[in-house]
PDB file of N, CA, C and O in Angstrom:
ATOM      1  N   MET A  28      12.900  -5.895 -24.883  1.00 60.00           N
ATOM      2  CA  MET A  28      11.501  -5.606 -24.022  1.00 60.00           C
ATOM      3  C   MET A  28      11.376  -6.312 -22.867  1.00 60.00           C
ATOM      4  O   MET A  28      11.781  -6.800 -22.327  1.00 60.00           O
ATOM      5  N   LYS A  29      10.790  -4.886 -21.832  1.00 64.00           N
ATOM      6  CA  LYS A  29      10.522  -4.948 -20.600  1.00 64.00           C
ATOM      7  C   LYS A  29       9.113  -5.306 -19.908  1.00 64.00           C
ATOM      8  O   LYS A  29       7.983  -4.989 -20.149  1.00 64.00           O
ATOM      9  N   VAL A  30       8.976  -5.939 -19.557  1.00 60.00           N
ATOM     10  CA  VAL A  30       7.621  -6.743 -19.145  1.00 60.00           C
ATOM     11  C   VAL A  30       6.989  -6.250 -17.479  1.00 60.00           C
ATOM     12  O   VAL A  30       8.150  -6.462 -16.850  1.00 60.00           O
ATOM     13  N   LYS A  31       6.465  -5.500 -17.467  1.00 59.00           N
ATOM     14  CA  LYS A  31       5.481  -5.151 -16.092  1.00 59.00           C
ATOM     15  C   LYS A  31       5.218  -6.396 -14.739  1.00 59.00           C
ATOM     16  O   LYS A  31       3.871  -7.027 -15.385  1.00 59.00           O
ATOM     17  N   VAL A  32       5.490  -6.246 -14.445  1.00 52.00           N
ATOM     18  CA  VAL A  32       4.495  -7.485 -12.942  1.00 52.00           C
ATOM     19  C   VAL A  32       4.367  -6.977 -12.098  1.00 52.00           C
ATOM     20  O   VAL A  32       3.979  -6.093 -11.519  1.00 52.00           O
ATOM     21  N   LYS A  33       2.653  -6.910 -12.352  1.00 52.00           N
ATOM     22  CA  LYS A  33       1.591  -6.710 -11.683  1.00 52.00           C
ATOM     23  C   LYS A  33       1.687  -7.272  -9.958  1.00 52.00           C
ATOM     24  O   LYS A  33       1.480  -8.614  -9.865  1.00 52.00           O
ATOM     25  N   ARG A  34       1.741  -6.686  -9.001  1.00 53.00           N
ATOM     26  CA  ARG A  34       2.478  -7.155  -7.702  1.00 53.00           C
ATOM     27  C   ARG A  34       1.032  -7.501  -7.123  1.00 53.00           C
ATOM     28  O   ARG A  34       0.167  -6.879  -6.967  1.00 53.00           O
ATOM     29  N   VAL A  35       0.459  -9.201  -7.245  1.00 55.00           N
ATOM     30  CA  VAL A  35      -1.111  -9.181  -6.599  1.00 55.00           C
ATOM     31  C   VAL A  35      -1.113  -9.013  -4.676  1.00 55.00           C
ATOM     32  O   VAL A  35      -0.543 -10.406  -4.377  1.00 55.00           O
ATOM     33  N   GLU A  36      -1.578  -8.746  -4.075  1.00 67.00           N
ATOM     34  CA  GLU A  36      -1.497  -8.572  -2.258  1.00 67.00           C
ATOM     35  C   GLU A  36      -2.390  -9.822  -2.170  1.00 67.00           C
ATOM     36  O   GLU A  36      -3.721  -8.902  -2.675  1.00 67.00           O
ATOM     37  N   LYS A  37      -2.370 -10.714  -1.628  1.00 86.00           N
ATOM     38  CA  LYS A  37      -3.699 -11.317  -0.888  1.00 86.00           C
ATOM     39  C   LYS A  37      -4.339 -11.263  -0.048  1.00 86.00           C
ATOM     40  O   LYS A  37      -3.542 -10.582   1.389  1.00 86.00           O
ATOM     41  N   ALA A  38      -5.379 -11.020  -0.069  1.00 90.00           N
ATOM     42  CA  ALA A  38      -6.042 -11.004   1.209  1.00 90.00           C
ATOM     43  C   ALA A  38      -6.501 -12.278   2.335  1.00 90.00           C
ATOM     44  O   ALA A  38      -6.001 -13.080   2.136  1.00 90.00           O
ATOM     45  N   GLU A  39      -6.383 -11.217   3.912  1.00 94.00           N
ATOM     46  CA  GLU A  39      -6.144 -12.871   5.014  1.00 94.00           C
ATOM     47  C   GLU A  39      -7.601 -13.164   4.587  1.00 94.00           C
ATOM     48  O   GLU A  39      -8.881 -12.972   4.830  1.00 94.00           O
ATOM     49  N   ARG A  40      -7.793 -14.333   4.238  1.00 96.00           N
ATOM     50  CA  ARG A  40      -9.239 -15.413   4.410  1.00 96.00           C
ATOM     51  C   ARG A  40     -10.076 -15.621   5.841  1.00 96.00           C
ATOM     52  O   ARG A  40      -9.377 -16.081   6.606  1.00 96.00           O
ATOM     53  N   ILE A  41     -10.963 -14.400   6.176  1.00 96.00           N
ATOM     54  CA  ILE A  41     -12.205 -15.132   7.365  1.00 96.00           C
ATOM     55  C   ILE A  41     -13.075 -15.546   7.583  1.00 96.00           C
ATOM     56  O   ILE A  41     -13.591 -15.287   6.565  1.00 96.00           O
ATOM     57  N   PRO A  42     -12.771 -17.224   7.757  1.00 96.00           N
ATOM     58  CA  PRO A  42     -13.996 -17.390   7.656  1.00 96.00           C
ATOM     59  C   PRO A  42     -15.127 -17.412   8.642  1.00 96.00           C
ATOM     60  O   PRO A  42     -14.727 -17.424   9.785  1.00 96.00           O
ATOM     61  N   ILE A  43     -16.260 -17.315   7.966  1.00 96.00           N
ATOM     62  CA  ILE A  43     -17.694 -17.218   9.038  1.00 96.00           C
ATOM     63  C   ILE A  43     -18.297 -18.310   9.145  1.00 96.00           C
ATOM     64  O   ILE A  43     -18.470 -18.810   8.236  1.00 96.00           O
ATOM     65  N   GLU A  44     -19.494 -18.409  10.514  1.00 95.00           N
ATOM     66  CA  GLU A  44     -19.926 -19.679  10.253  1.00 95.00           C
ATOM     67  C   GLU A  44     -21.161 -18.956   9.905  1.00 95.00           C
ATOM     68  O   GLU A  44     -22.993 -20.508   9.717  1.00 95.00           O
ATOM     69  N   SER A  45     -21.828 -17.776   9.846  1.00 95.00           N
ATOM     70  CA  SER A  45     -23.155 -17.342  10.057  1.00 95.00           C
ATOM     71  C   SER A  45     -23.243 -17.157   7.991  1.00 95.00           C
ATOM     72  O   SER A  45     -21.846 -17.244   7.533  1.00 95.00           O
ATOM     73  N   GLU A  46     -24.651 -16.752   7.879  1.00 96.00           N
ATOM     74  CA  GLU A  46     -24.976 -16.377   6.748  1.00 96.00           C
ATOM     75  C   GLU A  46     -24.406 -15.225   6.373  1.00 96.00           C
ATOM     76  O   GLU A  46     -23.839 -14.298   5.210  1.00 96.00           O
ATOM     77  N   PHE A  47     -24.223 -13.945   7.665  1.00 97.00           N
ATOM     78  CA  PHE A  47     -23.503 -12.704   7.207  1.00 97.00           C
ATOM     79  C   PHE A  47     -23.149 -12.491   8.889  1.00 97.00           C
ATOM     80  O   PHE A  47     -23.632 -12.864  10.157  1.00 97.00           O
ATOM     81  N   ILE A  48     -22.199 -11.098   8.824  1.00 97.00           N
ATOM     82  CA  ILE A  48     -21.521 -10.619   9.712  1.00 97.00           C
ATOM     83  C   ILE A  48     -21.484  -9.272  10.012  1.00 97.00           C
ATOM     84  O   ILE A  48     -21.203  -8.487   9.082  1.00 97.00           O
ATOM     85  N   LYS A  49     -21.887  -8.440  11.030  1.00 98.00           N
ATOM     86  CA  LYS A  49     -22.120  -6.638  10.913  1.00 98.00           C
ATOM     87  C   LYS A  49     -20.561  -6.329  10.772  1.00 98.00           C
ATOM     88  O   LYS A  49     -20.269  -7.077  11.382  1.00 98.00           O
ATOM     89  N   LEU A  50     -20.089  -5.422   9.917  1.00 98.00           N
ATOM     90  CA  LEU A  50     -19.105  -4.867   9.502  1.00 98.00           C
ATOM     91  C   LEU A  50     -18.026  -4.260  11.132  1.00 98.00           C
ATOM     92  O   LEU A  50     -17.072  -5.088  11.233  1.00 98.00           O
ATOM     93  N   ASP A  51     -18.070  -3.716  11.398  1.00 96.00           N
ATOM     94  CA  ASP A  51     -17.956  -3.761  13.545  1.00 96.00           C
ATOM     95  C   ASP A  51     -17.764  -5.053  14.031  1.00 96.00           C
ATOM     96  O   ASP A  51     -16.162  -5.256  14.473  1.00 96.00           O
ATOM     97  N   SER A  52     -18.597  -5.949  13.957  1.00 97.00           N
ATOM     98  CA  SER A  52     -18.329  -7.102  14.616  1.00 97.00           C
ATOM     99  C   SER A  52     -16.894  -8.218  13.507  1.00 97.00           C
ATOM    100  O   SER A  52     -15.859  -8.892  14.886  1.00 97.00           O
ATOM    101  N   PHE A  53     -16.912  -8.118  12.186  1.00 97.00           N
ATOM    102  CA  PHE A  53     -15.981  -8.224  11.543  1.00 97.00           C
ATOM    103  C   PHE A  53     -14.542  -7.900  12.494  1.00 97.00           C
ATOM    104  O   PHE A  53     -13.697  -8.806  12.096  1.00 97.00           O
ATOM    105  N   LEU A  54     -14.755  -6.676  12.317  1.00 97.00           N
ATOM    106  CA  LEU A  54     -13.588  -5.941  12.529  1.00 97.00           C
ATOM    107  C   LEU A  54     -13.060  -6.951  13.906  1.00 97.00           C
ATOM    108  O   LEU A  54     -11.772  -6.821  13.634  1.00 97.00           O
ATOM    109  N   LYS A  55     -13.491  -6.859  14.623  1.00 97.00           N
ATOM    110  CA  LYS A  55     -13.099  -7.547  16.016  1.00 97.00           C
ATOM    111  C   LYS A  55     -12.575  -9.061  15.891  1.00 97.00           C
ATOM    112  O   LYS A  55     -11.502  -9.283  16.476  1.00 97.00           O
ATOM    113  N   PHE A  56     -13.716  -9.328  14.978  1.00 96.00           N
ATOM    114  CA  PHE A  56     -13.578 -10.773  14.426  1.00 96.00           C
ATOM    115  C   PHE A  56     -12.093 -11.755  14.085  1.00 96.00           C
ATOM    116  O   PHE A  56     -11.274 -12.505  14.220  1.00 96.00           O
ATOM    117  N   ALA A  57     -11.545 -10.450  12.874  1.00 96.00           N
ATOM    118  CA  ALA A  57     -10.567 -10.238  12.203  1.00 96.00           C
ATOM    119  C   ALA A  57      -9.727  -9.587  13.105  1.00 96.00           C
ATOM    120  O   ALA A  57      -8.032  -9.879  12.261  1.00 96.00           O
ATOM    121  N   MET A  58      -9.696  -9.557  14.181  1.00 96.00           N
ATOM    122  CA  MET A  58      -8.597  -8.882  15.141  1.00 96.00           C
ATOM    123  C   MET A  58      -8.047  -7.289  14.336  1.00 96.00           C
ATOM    124  O   MET A  58      -6.816  -6.842  14.410  1.00 96.00           O
ATOM    125  N   ALA A  59      -8.431  -6.657  13.650  1.00 96.00           N
ATOM    126  CA  ALA A  59      -8.375  -5.475  13.089  1.00 96.00           C
ATOM    127  C   ALA A  59      -8.589  -4.355  13.660  1.00 96.00           C
ATOM    128  O   ALA A  59      -7.558  -3.346  13.657  1.00 96.00           O
ATOM    129  N   ALA A  60      -9.896  -4.402  15.023  1.00 96.00           N
ATOM    130  CA  ALA A  60      -9.877  -3.741  15.805  1.00 96.00           C
ATOM    131  C   ALA A  60      -9.741  -4.441  17.176  1.00 96.00           C
ATOM    132  O   ALA A  60     -10.083  -5.868  17.348  1.00 96.00           O
ATOM    133  N   GLU A  61      -9.099  -4.071  18.263  1.00 95.00           N
ATOM    134  CA  GLU A  61      -9.253  -4.447  19.390  1.00 95.00           C
ATOM    135  C   GLU A  61     -10.692  -4.162  20.161  1.00 95.00           C
ATOM    136  O   GLU A  61     -10.969  -5.156  20.845  1.00 95.00           O
ATOM    137  N   THR A  62     -11.746  -3.102  20.205  1.00 95.00           N
ATOM    138  CA  THR A  62     -12.371  -3.260  21.007  1.00 95.00           C
ATOM    139  C   THR A  62     -13.589  -3.284  20.463  1.00 95.00           C
ATOM    140  O   THR A  62     -13.373  -1.965  18.912  1.00 95.00           O
ATOM    141  N   GLY A  63     -14.554  -2.741  20.371  1.00 94.00           N
ATOM    142  CA  GLY A  63     -15.829  -2.135  19.966  1.00 94.00           C
ATOM    143  C   GLY A  63     -15.573  -0.863  19.669  1.00 94.00           C
ATOM    144  O   GLY A  63     -16.311  -0.204  18.419  1.00 94.00           O
ATOM    145  N   GLY A  64     -15.307  -0.414  20.239  1.00 96.00           N
ATOM    146  CA  GLY A  64     -15.679   0.886  20.307  1.00 96.00           C
ATOM    147  C   GLY A  64     -14.422   1.317  19.091  1.00 96.00           C
ATOM    148  O   GLY A  64     -14.216   2.735  18.494  1.00 96.00           O
ATOM    149  N   GLU A  65     -12.778   0.780  19.496  1.00 97.00           N
ATOM    150  CA  GLU A  65     -12.114   0.978  18.285  1.00 97.00           C
ATOM    151  C   GLU A  65     -13.008   0.652  16.726  1.00 97.00           C
ATOM    152  O   GLU A  65     -12.251   1.867  15.633  1.00 97.00           O
ATOM    153  N   ALA A  66     -14.023  -0.800  16.354  1.00 97.00           N
ATOM    154  CA  ALA A  66     -14.038  -0.920  15.258  1.00 97.00           C
ATOM    155  C   ALA A  66     -15.495   0.513  15.029  1.00 97.00           C
ATOM    156  O   ALA A  66     -14.994   0.926  13.716  1.00 97.00           O
ATOM    157  N   LYS A  67     -15.991   1.210  15.668  1.00 96.00           N
ATOM    158  CA  LYS A  67     -17.086   1.837  15.670  1.00 96.00           C
ATOM    159  C   LYS A  67     -16.463   3.435  15.023  1.00 96.00           C
ATOM    160  O   LYS A  67     -16.657   4.108  14.124  1.00 96.00           O
ATOM    161  N   LEU A  68     -14.846   3.529  16.181  1.00 97.00           N
ATOM    162  CA  LEU A  68     -13.620   4.960  15.186  1.00 97.00           C
ATOM    163  C   LEU A  68     -13.779   4.939  13.935  1.00 97.00           C
ATOM    164  O   LEU A  68     -13.783   5.867  13.505  1.00 97.00           O
ATOM    165  N   LEU A  69     -13.477   3.438  13.840  1.00 97.00           N
ATOM    166  CA  LEU A  69     -12.537   3.183  11.963  1.00 97.00           C
ATOM    167  C   LEU A  69     -13.650   3.366  10.846  1.00 97.00           C
ATOM    168  O   LEU A  69     -13.319   4.134   9.808  1.00 97.00           O
ATOM    169  N   VAL A  70     -14.635   2.778  11.388  1.00 97.00           N
ATOM    170  CA  VAL A  70     -16.068   2.848  10.520  1.00 97.00           C
ATOM    171  C   VAL A  70     -15.632   4.436  10.723  1.00 97.00           C
ATOM    172  O   VAL A  70     -16.272   5.164   9.027  1.00 97.00           O
ATOM    173  N   GLN A  71     -16.493   5.227  11.732  1.00 97.00           N
ATOM    174  CA  GLN A  71     -17.114   6.191  11.426  1.00 97.00           C
ATOM    175  C   GLN A  71     -16.445   7.265  10.443  1.00 97.00           C
ATOM    176  O   GLN A  71     -16.729   8.455  10.373  1.00 97.00           O
ATOM    177  N   GLU A  72     -14.893   7.101  11.209  1.00 97.00           N
ATOM    178  CA  GLU A  72     -13.637   8.232   9.922  1.00 97.00           C
ATOM    179  C   GLU A  72     -13.743   7.498   9.242  1.00 97.00           C
ATOM    180  O   GLU A  72     -13.249   8.556   8.317  1.00 97.00           O
ATOM    181  N   GLY A  73     -14.235   6.360   8.282  1.00 97.00           N
ATOM    182  CA  GLY A  73     -14.277   6.524   6.806  1.00 97.00           C
ATOM    183  C   GLY A  73     -12.942   5.701   6.450  1.00 97.00           C
ATOM    184  O   GLY A  73     -12.222   5.932   5.475  1.00 97.00           O
ATOM    185  N   ARG A  74     -12.317   4.976   7.034  1.00 97.00           N
ATOM    186  CA  ARG A  74     -11.018   4.197   6.812  1.00 97.00           C
ATOM    187  C   ARG A  74     -10.857   2.945   7.032  1.00 97.00           C
ATOM    188  O   ARG A  74     -10.324   1.820   6.990  1.00 97.00           O
ATOM    189  N   VAL A  75     -12.193   2.454   6.498  1.00 98.00           N
ATOM    190  CA  VAL A  75     -12.808   1.031   6.137  1.00 98.00           C
ATOM    191  C   VAL A  75     -13.404   0.981   5.374  1.00 98.00           C
ATOM    192  O   VAL A  75     -14.561   1.993   4.721  1.00 98.00           O
ATOM    193  N   LEU A  76     -12.612   0.151   3.863  1.00 98.00           N
ATOM    194  CA  LEU A  76     -13.738  -0.034   3.087  1.00 98.00           C
ATOM    195  C   LEU A  76     -14.465  -1.138   2.434  1.00 98.00           C
ATOM    196  O   LEU A  76     -13.188  -2.371   2.965  1.00 98.00           O
ATOM    197  N   VAL A  77     -15.007  -1.368   2.351  1.00 98.00           N
ATOM    198  CA  VAL A  77     -15.712  -2.716   1.666  1.00 98.00           C
ATOM    199  C   VAL A  77     -16.005  -2.432   0.071  1.00 98.00           C
ATOM    200  O   VAL A  77     -16.770  -1.695  -0.178  1.00 98.00           O
ATOM    201  N   ASN A  78     -15.586  -3.858  -0.362  1.00 98.00           N
ATOM    202  CA  ASN A  78     -15.425  -3.831  -1.584  1.00 98.00           C
ATOM    203  C   ASN A  78     -14.912  -2.711  -2.538  1.00 98.00           C
ATOM    204  O   ASN A  78     -15.567  -2.073  -3.256  1.00 98.00           O
ATOM    205  N   GLY A  79     -13.531  -2.241  -1.852  1.00 97.00           N
ATOM    206  CA  GLY A  79     -13.215  -0.899  -2.561  1.00 97.00           C
ATOM    207  C   GLY A  79     -13.394  -0.059  -2.688  1.00 97.00           C
ATOM    208  O   GLY A  79     -13.567   1.573  -2.562  1.00 97.00           O
ATOM    209  N   GLU A  80     -14.772   0.511  -2.049  1.00 97.00           N
ATOM    210  CA  GLU A  80     -15.653   2.139  -0.950  1.00 97.00           C
ATOM    211  C   GLU A  80     -16.120   2.111  -0.193  1.00 97.00           C
ATOM    212  O   GLU A  80     -15.845   1.091   0.528  1.00 97.00           O
ATOM    213  N   VAL A  81     -15.898   2.953   0.132  1.00 98.00           N
ATOM    214  CA  VAL A  81     -15.896   3.998   1.883  1.00 98.00           C
ATOM    215  C   VAL A  81     -16.734   3.091   2.331  1.00 98.00           C
ATOM    216  O   VAL A  81     -17.748   3.446   2.025  1.00 98.00           O
ATOM    217  N   CYS A  82     -16.693   2.494   3.653  1.00 97.00           N
ATOM    218  CA  CYS A  82     -18.320   2.258   4.161  1.00 97.00           C
ATOM    219  C   CYS A  82     -18.479   2.770   5.478  1.00 97.00           C
ATOM    220  O   CYS A  82     -16.948   2.900   6.244  1.00 97.00           O
ATOM    221  N   THR A  83     -19.172   3.669   6.006  1.00 97.00           N
ATOM    222  CA  THR A  83     -19.602   4.527   7.376  1.00 97.00           C
ATOM    223  C   THR A  83     -20.489   3.650   8.093  1.00 97.00           C
ATOM    224  O   THR A  83     -21.012   4.350   9.145  1.00 97.00           O
ATOM    225  N   GLN A  84     -20.665   2.043   7.804  1.00 96.00           N
ATOM    226  CA  GLN A  84     -22.037   1.514   8.178  1.00 96.00           C
ATOM    227  C   GLN A  84     -21.705   1.124   9.006  1.00 96.00           C
ATOM    228  O   GLN A  84     -21.104  -0.372   8.795  1.00 96.00           O
ATOM    229  N   ARG A  85     -21.471   1.171  10.203  1.00 92.00           N
ATOM    230  CA  ARG A  85     -20.658   0.228  11.252  1.00 92.00           C
ATOM    231  C   ARG A  85     -21.863  -1.343  11.308  1.00 92.00           C
ATOM    232  O   ARG A  85     -21.548  -2.593  11.617  1.00 92.00           O
ATOM    233  N   GLY A  86     -22.761  -1.298  10.546  1.00 96.00           N
ATOM    234  CA  GLY A  86     -23.899  -2.723  10.738  1.00 96.00           C
ATOM    235  C   GLY A  86     -23.982  -3.644   9.399  1.00 96.00           C
ATOM    236  O   GLY A  86     -24.745  -3.835   9.411  1.00 96.00           O
ATOM    237  N   LYS A  87     -23.067  -3.029   8.334  1.00 97.00           N
ATOM    238  CA  LYS A  87     -23.012  -2.959   7.592  1.00 97.00           C
ATOM    239  C   LYS A  87     -23.051  -4.680   7.584  1.00 97.00           C
ATOM    240  O   LYS A  87     -22.154  -5.455   7.924  1.00 97.00           O
ATOM    241  N   LYS A  88     -24.271  -6.022   7.043  1.00 98.00           N
ATOM    242  CA  LYS A  88     -23.807  -7.163   6.638  1.00 98.00           C
ATOM    243  C   LYS A  88     -23.200  -7.378   5.803  1.00 98.00           C
ATOM    244  O   LYS A  88     -22.937  -7.750   4.476  1.00 98.00           O
ATOM    245  N   LEU A  89     -22.074  -7.994   5.884  1.00 98.00           N
ATOM    246  CA  LEU A  89     -20.999  -8.991   4.707  1.00 98.00           C
ATOM    247  C   LEU A  89     -21.532  -9.943   5.097  1.00 98.00           C
ATOM    248  O   LEU A  89     -21.815 -10.822   5.977  1.00 98.00           O
ATOM    249  N   ARG A  90     -20.920 -10.950   3.474  1.00 98.00           N
ATOM    250  CA  ARG A  90     -21.244 -12.105   3.454  1.00 98.00           C
ATOM    251  C   ARG A  90     -20.159 -12.340   3.131  1.00 98.00           C
ATOM    252  O   ARG A  90     -19.311 -11.812   1.966  1.00 98.00           O
ATOM    253  N   PRO A  91     -19.662 -13.881   2.698  1.00 97.00           N
ATOM    254  CA  PRO A  91     -19.049 -14.548   2.363  1.00 97.00           C
ATOM    255  C   PRO A  91     -18.535 -13.927   0.448  1.00 97.00           C
ATOM    256  O   PRO A  91     -20.020 -13.958  -0.299  1.00 97.00           O
ATOM    257  N   GLY A  92     -17.520 -13.473   0.370  1.00 97.00           N
ATOM    258  CA  GLY A  92     -17.394 -13.247  -0.658  1.00 97.00           C
ATOM    259  C   GLY A  92     -16.824 -11.029  -1.120  1.00 97.00           C
ATOM    260  O   GLY A  92     -15.869 -10.847  -1.708  1.00 97.00           O
ATOM    261  N   ASP A  93     -17.768 -10.676   0.158  1.00 98.00           N
ATOM    262  CA  ASP A  93     -17.178  -9.569   0.280  1.00 98.00           C
ATOM    263  C   ASP A  93     -15.482  -9.235   0.568  1.00 98.00           C
ATOM    264  O   ASP A  93     -14.788  -9.999   1.777  1.00 98.00           O
ATOM    265  N   ARG A  94     -14.746  -8.465   0.108  1.00 98.00           N
ATOM    266  CA  ARG A  94     -13.786  -7.676   0.623  1.00 98.00           C
ATOM    267  C   ARG A  94     -13.468  -6.686   2.125  1.00 98.00           C
ATOM    268  O   ARG A  94     -14.503  -5.631   1.536  1.00 98.00           O
ATOM    269  N   VAL A  95     -12.976  -6.415   2.776  1.00 98.00           N
ATOM    270  CA  VAL A  95     -12.754  -5.732   3.846  1.00 98.00           C
ATOM    271  C   VAL A  95     -11.176  -4.628   3.880  1.00 98.00           C
ATOM    272  O   VAL A  95     -10.351  -5.878   3.612  1.00 98.00           O
ATOM    273  N   GLU A  96     -11.013  -3.710   3.652  1.00 98.00           N
ATOM    274  CA  GLU A  96     -10.147  -3.060   4.108  1.00 98.00           C
ATOM    275  C   GLU A  96      -9.769  -2.191   4.852  1.00 98.00           C
ATOM    276  O   GLU A  96     -10.230  -1.185   5.143  1.00 98.00           O
ATOM    277  N   VAL A  97      -7.966  -2.167   5.594  1.00 97.00           N
ATOM    278  CA  VAL A  97      -8.197  -1.818   7.056  1.00 97.00           C
ATOM    279  C   VAL A  97      -6.874  -1.411   6.718  1.00 97.00           C
ATOM    280  O   VAL A  97      -6.024  -2.326   6.979  1.00 97.00           O
ATOM    281  N   GLY A  98      -6.619   0.091   6.851  1.00 94.00           N
ATOM    282  CA  GLY A  98      -5.321   0.358   7.511  1.00 94.00           C
ATOM    283  C   GLY A  98      -4.190  -0.264   6.401  1.00 94.00           C
ATOM    284  O   GLY A  98      -2.770  -0.794   6.542  1.00 94.00           O
ATOM    285  N   GLY A  99      -4.777  -0.708   5.005  1.00 94.00           N
ATOM    286  CA  GLY A  99      -3.868  -1.208   4.138  1.00 94.00           C
ATOM    287  C   GLY A  99      -4.015  -2.677   4.007  1.00 94.00           C
ATOM    288  O   GLY A  99      -3.678  -3.442   3.340  1.00 94.00           O
ATOM    289  N   VAL A 100      -4.392  -3.311   5.104  1.00 96.00           N
ATOM    290  CA  VAL A 100      -4.241  -4.514   5.241  1.00 96.00           C
ATOM    291  C   VAL A 100      -6.063  -5.295   5.159  1.00 96.00           C
ATOM    292  O   VAL A 100      -6.666  -4.259   5.034  1.00 96.00           O
ATOM    293  N   LYS A 101      -5.870  -6.320   3.406  1.00 97.00           N
ATOM    294  CA  LYS A 101      -6.663  -6.889   3.047  1.00 97.00           C
ATOM    295  C   LYS A 101      -7.482  -7.890   3.774  1.00 97.00           C
ATOM    296  O   LYS A 101      -6.783  -8.707   4.287  1.00 97.00           O
ATOM    297  N   TYR A 102      -8.856  -8.173   4.049  1.00 98.00           N
ATOM    298  CA  TYR A 102      -9.145  -9.307   4.096  1.00 98.00           C
ATOM    299  C   TYR A 102     -10.879 -10.021   3.155  1.00 98.00           C
ATOM    300  O   TYR A 102     -10.859  -9.050   2.545  1.00 98.00           O
ATOM    301  N   ALA A 103     -10.735 -10.926   3.425  1.00 97.00           N
ATOM    302  CA  ALA A 103     -11.587 -10.967   2.337  1.00 97.00           C
ATOM    303  C   ALA A 103     -12.551 -12.589   3.012  1.00 97.00           C
ATOM    304  O   ALA A 103     -12.107 -13.113   4.003  1.00 97.00           O
ATOM    305  N   VAL A 104     -13.787 -11.946   3.247  1.00 97.00           N
ATOM    306  CA  VAL A 104     -14.658 -12.395   4.162  1.00 97.00           C
ATOM    307  C   VAL A 104     -14.775 -13.809   3.313  1.00 97.00           C
ATOM    308  O   VAL A 104     -14.667 -13.816   2.089  1.00 97.00           O
ATOM    309  N   ALA A 105     -14.966 -15.301   4.089  1.00 96.00           N
ATOM    310  CA  ALA A 105     -15.032 -16.448   3.401  1.00 96.00           C
ATOM    311  C   ALA A 105     -16.191 -17.383   4.407  1.00 96.00           C
ATOM    312  O   ALA A 105     -16.671 -16.939   5.432  1.00 96.00           O
ATOM    313  N   ASP A 106     -17.044 -18.485   3.670  1.00 94.00           N
ATOM    314  CA  ASP A 106     -17.999 -19.432   4.127  1.00 94.00           C
ATOM    315  C   ASP A 106     -17.483 -20.002   5.155  1.00 94.00           C
ATOM    316  O   ASP A 106     -16.154 -20.706   4.453  1.00 94.00           O
ATOM    317  N   ALA A 107     -17.753 -20.360   5.714  1.00 88.00           N
ATOM    318  CA  ALA A 107     -16.700 -21.623   7.375  1.00 88.00           C
ATOM    319  C   ALA A 107     -17.075 -22.925   6.168  1.00 88.00           C
ATOM    320  O   ALA A 107     -16.163 -23.743   6.866  1.00 88.00           O
ATOM    321  N   HIS A 108     -17.919 -23.132   6.183  1.00 81.00           N
ATOM    322  CA  HIS A 108     -18.179 -23.623   5.413  1.00 81.00           C
ATOM    323  C   HIS A 108     -17.986 -25.128   4.160  1.00 81.00           C
ATOM    324  O   HIS A 108     -17.619 -24.776   3.177  1.00 81.00           O
TER     325      HIS A 108
END
């Protein structure tokens, strides 16, 4: 009997100090984008997933528990406290 093993990819945990962080700021903070302009472009082009769905709102508020994916790299927004 063959057993399939599902590979689980862990998300990089990014703790934030505040109640929320805007998506474009998060991309810079997590070093997924080098500049605000690059973050804006990634979001506008639909290359960012928030909680598994494409998000084109660069001002989207992210809170601890939200998940972000950019270019196959996964991030988990976490509470710093």
